Amino acid sequence: MCFPAGRARLLFMAALVVVVVAFGIASGLAWVDRSTRLQTTEAWQSEIQREAWDAADSLTRDLSRLSDLADAIAFELADGDLPVAGIEERLEALVAQHPQVFGVGVMFRHYAYNPERRLHAPYLVKQDEVHQLLQVEDIYDYTEHAWFQQGITSAGWIEPFFGEASQAMLALYCVPFRLPEEERTGDHDGADGTVCIDYSIEDVWDLVGDLDLGHTGYAFVITGEGTYVAHPRREYVRHGLTLFDIADQLDDPEMQRLAEQATDRRSGTLTHSNELTGQDSRIFYSPITAADWSLAVVAFTDEMPFDLGEHKRRQILITIALIVGATGLVTLVVSFRLDALPMLWGGSFALALLFLIGVAYIWRLEFAEVGRDPPEAVMLVDRAGTESYLDGYLEEADRQRFEAPIQLPTGVFVKSARFETPHDFVISGIVWQRYPLNDPADLRREIFFPDAIPDHDEREELFRYREGNSEVVGWFFKTSVRQPSDYSRFPVDIKTLRLRIWHPDISRNVVLVPDLDAYRLIHPTSLPGVELGFGLPGWQVQRSFFAYRFHDYRSDLGVGGGARSGEFPELTYHVTLLRNITDAFISNQIPLFVAAIMLFAMLMIDTREKDRASRHGFTTSQVLGTAAAIFFIILLAHIDVRRRYAPEQIMYLEYFYFITYFTVVAISINAFMLTAVRKSRFFHYRDNLIPKLLFWPLLHGAFFVVTVYAFL
């Protein structure tokens, strides 16, 4: 193949420059995008890891200080510096000097304190922020408990338990002591008792709860046996569950590996994917050396501060650069045989195909948006994450002295839904709530939907029964919900049916929480709360989930001092829908495609040769008449689209209509210019070859341009 000469050479050189520059820009943008993602990921992981390590170090220091205090008292008792009669005074001096100590006590074994007194255990414990002296033996026989037996045997931190004297979950450090021989009251071997100091589990949770781990990230602490010391799901601690228990329940090998490594006092990072919730996370764990415990921090990758919108824009810019570069490559090839019609037509169709590929790829980027969390909301698929997220609101409510929040587990089961208008939908199903029996008796057993259209909101109580310590009430509902929709990207659009749920007693500071335990699977793509076989014509159901929206109502809604005067966690149930592009394409874009083929056919029969013109019946007036007919058919279809969806803005699909209108006009102008007497190189070259070659590349190129404009 010979190197192009003349004008073809100039075209070749220009195309070569375009190829080099465009592919260079695409490579640079791809490098920037990848570097940005890597840097963001590394910075996020480093920050979370630093917080985890700092928290572990802080816990180590706190526990070491507490154990040192207990060791000091045990040493004083064993050395004779602290007489048994002065124990209470010594304990009072300790808590006065260290008010952060939750509790401290000295527990004697049988008759070790006094031969006439079986047990003696003075214990100073914090109650209502004030330390009070209790005698543990007056409450229960502590010598029968495992913590005491361990405490008189060896020094160390005891597995967490509920203290009957303190009425709190405790992490206890105990150290044995043996009184001087002259003070001993018996001839038993071993220790005379144990000195114990408490670290309240609430204090542990306050420390790990202050970590900045995103909206739903959380931390937990386990002992050397894997027993939970602190976890957002407080029942794990109350019931004495271990990380091994949870790993077995979930049949989660990664969680099992975390339990093994953490209890082996190792540190590291683990990538975890929860099959139940669908959440991907990084788990950072580090030992707390002072107590043979471990701290683990769970941070969800969805909350990584990566700008997905900017990433999408870079991907579109990369697509533009690649399309321009590929266009240059096609031009390079065509420049070798500008005189060969098959080469020219091959180049024309190749360019048109490139632009269609660009449009399809941008659609794919847009469809990927269906996996994003809803804007200004936080997805709730895990109870630990939910409780971690609510901690901030509960602390703020306590600080502002609102009424104590009442948390009501709430569930939703959607049976059917349909669109009544482009901006209204009708939804029906079952909703239920669990009311703890210790809640105020006058708390109303009701719900309501604030977005429901009046006179189109039906509700009927289906069941009411007691289950454990709660009363469960369920209702059937059918309601029409007003939800303005954005059709600017129709038909490549995603819609979310959002059901906002309130409790009618807004003065009671009722916080609704998702009843996640009621669902077998809570992975959003498993469609929790949606009836099997649920569907909407023209849509694909992608996900369903609960979410919180921290909504500022800018008023207290007439309830003075109510929590809704600030940011309030509003429970919403979401069903994410992806429009069926095949259905939308057939009903809206096939007419445009047929019109484009007819216009191209008209262009192909355009000729200056009288024999061909008479054979095809080509005249300028016939072309104008056919173009006018096509125009009015497309116009009626366009009007029907506007009528059906009533958009408040120009829709993406309408740009295709505008391009078709322009194409109709262009074909009409071409027919007129072709029959003009004056010679035109553009219109008359090889009997209108240039417009024919440019028809599909320009048409699809225009589609690509408006697609970039709509989605960039």
XYZ file of C-alpha atoms in Angstrom, residues 284-617:
334
model
C -8.942 -3.185 60.953
C -8.019 -5.001 64.147
C -5.372 -4.433 66.779
C -4.596 -5.969 70.206
C -5.205 -4.129 73.480
C -2.173 -5.495 75.246
C -3.059 -4.411 78.779
C -6.083 -6.719 78.937
C -5.461 -9.351 76.275
C -8.353 -7.834 74.351
C -8.658 -6.739 70.727
C -10.279 -3.759 69.037
C -11.821 -4.139 65.577
C -13.035 -1.293 63.384
C -15.533 -1.941 60.570
C -15.569 0.707 57.815
C -17.831 0.289 54.788
C -16.323 0.932 51.368
C -19.567 2.564 50.172
C -18.789 5.406 52.578
C -15.327 5.986 51.198
C -15.100 9.715 50.350
C -14.639 9.034 46.640
C -16.383 11.494 44.323
C -18.397 9.133 42.122
C -19.821 12.036 40.133
C -16.336 13.245 39.235
C -15.322 9.674 38.387
C -18.265 9.412 36.009
C -17.332 12.726 34.348
C -13.771 11.529 33.824
C -15.071 8.298 32.301
C -17.205 10.275 29.845
C -14.241 12.502 28.930
C -12.125 9.380 28.375
C -14.883 8.031 26.118
C -14.890 11.273 24.110
C -11.120 11.135 23.684
C -11.223 7.473 22.627
C -14.012 8.127 20.100
C -12.068 11.059 18.633
C -8.911 8.938 18.492
C -10.752 6.031 16.856
C -12.262 8.483 14.351
C -8.720 9.564 13.512
C -7.701 5.915 13.024
C -10.590 5.326 10.593
C -9.615 8.465 8.714
C -6.001 7.242 8.548
C -7.111 4.007 6.908
C -9.542 5.691 4.511
C -6.914 8.239 3.417
C -5.011 5.460 1.607
C -7.935 4.846 -0.813
C -10.010 7.998 -1.128
C -10.956 6.957 -4.643
C -12.470 3.598 -3.652
C -16.182 3.662 -2.843
C -16.142 0.487 -0.696
C -13.417 2.038 1.472
C -15.355 5.288 1.815
C -18.611 3.550 2.713
C -16.765 1.267 5.132
C -15.268 4.335 6.837
C -18.698 6.005 6.972
C -20.383 3.060 8.664
C -17.380 2.539 10.980
C -17.646 6.135 12.220
C -21.396 5.758 12.766
C -20.786 2.546 14.721
C -18.140 4.252 16.881
C -20.577 6.982 17.894
C -23.256 4.386 18.716
C -20.749 2.516 20.887
C -19.983 5.791 22.676
C -23.693 6.376 23.319
C -24.148 2.834 24.624
C -21.146 3.132 26.961
C -22.436 6.375 28.468
C -25.792 4.674 28.997
C -23.935 1.900 30.796
C -22.266 4.456 33.073
C -25.669 5.920 33.851
C -27.197 2.522 34.594
C -24.381 1.945 37.098
C -25.953 4.758 39.158
C -28.597 2.262 40.300
C -26.053 0.840 42.770
C -25.454 4.140 44.533
C -26.850 5.037 47.922
C -29.755 7.474 47.754
C -28.657 11.129 47.936
C -28.942 12.797 51.345
C -29.759 9.445 52.916
C -27.971 6.517 54.516
C -28.843 2.943 53.571
C -29.663 0.699 56.550
C -28.909 -2.980 56.026
C -27.271 -3.882 59.318
C -28.459 -3.417 62.893
C -24.991 -2.565 64.136
C -24.654 0.144 61.498
C -28.150 1.446 62.262
C -27.469 1.766 65.977
C -24.065 3.301 65.329
C -25.703 5.854 63.035
C -28.368 6.740 65.604
C -25.857 7.291 68.414
C -25.121 10.813 67.204
C -28.795 11.776 67.257
C -29.372 10.195 70.658
C -26.438 12.117 72.115
C -27.719 15.366 70.599
C -31.237 14.705 71.938
C -29.770 14.143 75.410
C -27.617 17.281 75.155
C -30.594 19.430 74.170
C -32.704 17.770 76.885
C -35.373 16.502 74.518
C -37.714 13.804 75.740
C -35.879 10.478 75.713
C -36.259 9.008 72.197
C -38.603 6.032 71.884
C -37.317 3.555 69.312
C -39.976 1.532 67.484
C -38.902 -1.304 65.133
C -40.889 -0.914 61.912
C -41.235 -3.259 58.936
C -42.722 -2.956 55.445
C -43.910 -5.585 52.962
C -44.912 -4.261 49.531
C -47.466 -6.328 47.613
C -48.130 -4.102 44.600
C -47.365 -0.712 43.111
C -48.301 1.165 39.977
C -47.832 4.622 38.527
C -51.034 6.613 38.560
C -49.490 9.701 36.935
C -45.881 10.529 35.974
C -45.461 12.032 39.455
C -47.778 9.880 41.618
C -47.712 6.195 42.455
C -50.090 3.878 44.301
C -48.531 1.348 46.660
C -50.118 -1.310 48.838
C -48.873 -3.858 51.324
C -48.404 -4.514 55.025
C -46.610 -2.416 57.612
C -46.000 -3.387 61.229
C -44.441 -1.995 64.401
C -43.114 -3.511 67.625
C -44.038 -1.558 70.757
C -41.954 -2.477 73.833
C -44.238 -3.181 76.775
C -42.265 -0.744 78.937
C -43.105 2.148 76.604
C -45.642 4.752 77.801
C -49.122 3.214 77.867
C -50.628 6.245 76.110
C -48.308 5.950 73.074
C -50.595 5.608 70.069
C -50.462 2.399 68.025
C -50.552 4.084 64.633
C -48.455 5.139 61.655
C -48.917 7.567 58.801
C -47.279 8.492 55.513
C -46.582 12.243 55.235
C -46.435 12.168 51.408
C -49.798 10.418 51.026
C -52.451 12.235 48.974
C -55.500 13.075 51.130
C -58.567 10.891 50.490
C -56.307 8.288 48.833
C -54.789 6.763 51.965
C -56.420 3.566 53.260
C -55.289 1.661 56.331
C -56.819 -1.294 58.192
C -55.465 -3.084 61.256
C -54.735 -6.737 60.455
C -53.230 -8.145 63.646
C -52.196 -7.303 67.174
C -50.395 -9.730 69.472
C -47.713 -9.962 72.143
C -44.330 -11.441 71.368
C -41.817 -11.577 74.195
C -41.485 -8.104 75.713
C -43.237 -6.265 72.905
C -46.631 -5.817 71.302
C -46.710 -6.248 67.511
C -49.334 -4.333 65.529
C -49.744 -4.696 61.747
C -51.825 -2.842 59.180
C -52.766 -3.315 55.539
C -52.265 -0.089 53.617
C -53.044 1.257 50.169
C -51.930 4.789 49.552
C -51.251 7.213 46.722
C -47.962 9.018 47.174
C -46.956 12.288 45.561
C -43.334 12.135 44.431
C -42.156 14.661 41.817
C -39.877 12.876 39.344
C -37.022 14.050 37.163
C -37.502 12.967 33.558
C -34.581 14.952 32.153
C -32.725 11.718 31.291
C -35.675 9.720 29.977
C -35.561 6.936 28.760
C -32.181 6.187 30.390
C -33.417 6.909 33.892
C -33.643 5.416 37.345
C -36.596 5.957 39.639
C -36.860 5.340 43.370
C -40.244 4.804 44.991
C -39.770 6.334 48.421
C -42.227 5.682 51.230
C -41.670 8.063 54.155
C -42.954 6.667 57.455
C -43.840 8.697 60.553
C -45.386 7.998 63.909
C -48.312 10.368 64.620
C -47.109 11.277 68.152
C -44.505 13.762 66.926
C -44.343 15.358 70.375
C -42.996 12.116 71.877
C -39.695 12.065 69.955
C -40.467 8.651 68.456
C -37.634 7.316 66.282
C -38.586 4.541 63.884
C -35.912 1.911 63.280
C -36.067 -0.798 60.606
C -37.123 -4.201 61.912
C -34.277 -5.920 60.045
C -34.603 -9.127 62.067
C -37.983 -9.731 60.422
C -36.370 -10.292 57.007
C -34.618 -13.509 56.050
C -32.318 -11.650 53.647
C -31.549 -7.930 53.853
C -29.225 -7.662 50.864
C -30.814 -4.824 48.794
C -30.646 -6.878 45.584
C -32.578 -9.717 47.261
C -35.497 -7.252 47.501
C -36.332 -7.495 51.227
C -39.894 -6.419 51.892
C -41.041 -6.939 48.292
C -43.441 -9.746 47.380
C -42.007 -12.489 45.190
C -43.004 -11.839 41.578
C -43.523 -8.121 42.167
C -43.107 -6.101 38.982
C -44.029 -2.907 37.195
C -44.625 -2.822 33.424
C -41.708 -1.113 31.692
C -39.449 -1.286 34.759
C -36.933 -3.664 36.312
C -36.971 -3.829 40.122
C -33.310 -3.566 41.172
C -33.147 -3.023 44.937
C -35.206 -2.388 48.060
C -33.925 -1.126 51.388
C -34.550 1.105 54.380
C -32.740 4.397 54.733
C -32.497 7.343 57.108
C -32.812 10.890 55.933
C -31.635 13.463 58.460
C -34.236 16.058 57.661
C -34.298 19.587 59.008
C -37.937 20.711 59.100
C -36.910 24.305 59.979
C -39.560 24.364 62.679
C -40.716 22.354 65.676
C -44.069 21.678 63.911
C -45.879 23.356 66.751
C -44.348 21.120 69.398
C -42.122 23.280 71.578
C -38.699 21.781 72.222
C -39.385 18.894 69.881
C -36.603 17.047 68.196
C -37.930 17.896 64.745
C -36.771 21.483 65.159
C -33.326 20.151 64.228
C -32.070 17.222 62.211
C -34.334 14.217 62.738
C -33.653 10.663 61.444
C -36.654 10.019 59.213
C -37.223 6.393 58.254
C -37.917 5.751 54.572
C -38.427 2.586 52.562
C -37.015 2.603 49.037
C -37.693 0.504 45.945
C -35.228 1.293 43.145
C -36.461 0.832 39.573
C -34.472 0.762 36.348
C -36.417 1.600 33.209
C -36.619 -1.239 30.710
C -34.589 0.329 27.911
C -35.862 -2.228 25.361
C -39.477 -1.280 25.992
C -38.670 2.434 25.965
C -36.609 2.031 22.768
C -39.352 0.179 20.889
C -42.122 2.561 21.916
C -40.200 5.828 21.505
C -37.105 5.441 19.325
C -38.114 2.921 16.665
C -40.231 5.607 14.904
C -37.179 7.874 14.837
C -35.013 5.046 13.491
C -37.550 4.309 10.719
C -37.727 8.007 9.880
C -33.912 8.130 9.652
C -33.884 5.168 7.226
C -36.555 6.834 5.063
C -34.586 10.086 5.010
C -31.432 8.187 4.051
C -33.338 6.440 1.265
C -34.501 9.836 -0.005
C -30.907 11.019 0.109
C -29.694 7.977 -1.822
C -32.130 8.597 -4.725
C -31.140 12.260 -4.925
C -29.334 12.674 -8.280
C -28.575 15.167 -11.036
C -28.734 12.468 -13.692
C -32.021 12.794 -15.566
C -32.336 9.084 -16.373
C -31.914 8.015 -12.740
C -34.143 10.849 -11.534
C -36.979 9.814 -13.865
C -36.497 6.138 -12.968
C -36.817 6.863 -9.217
C -39.375 9.623 -9.660
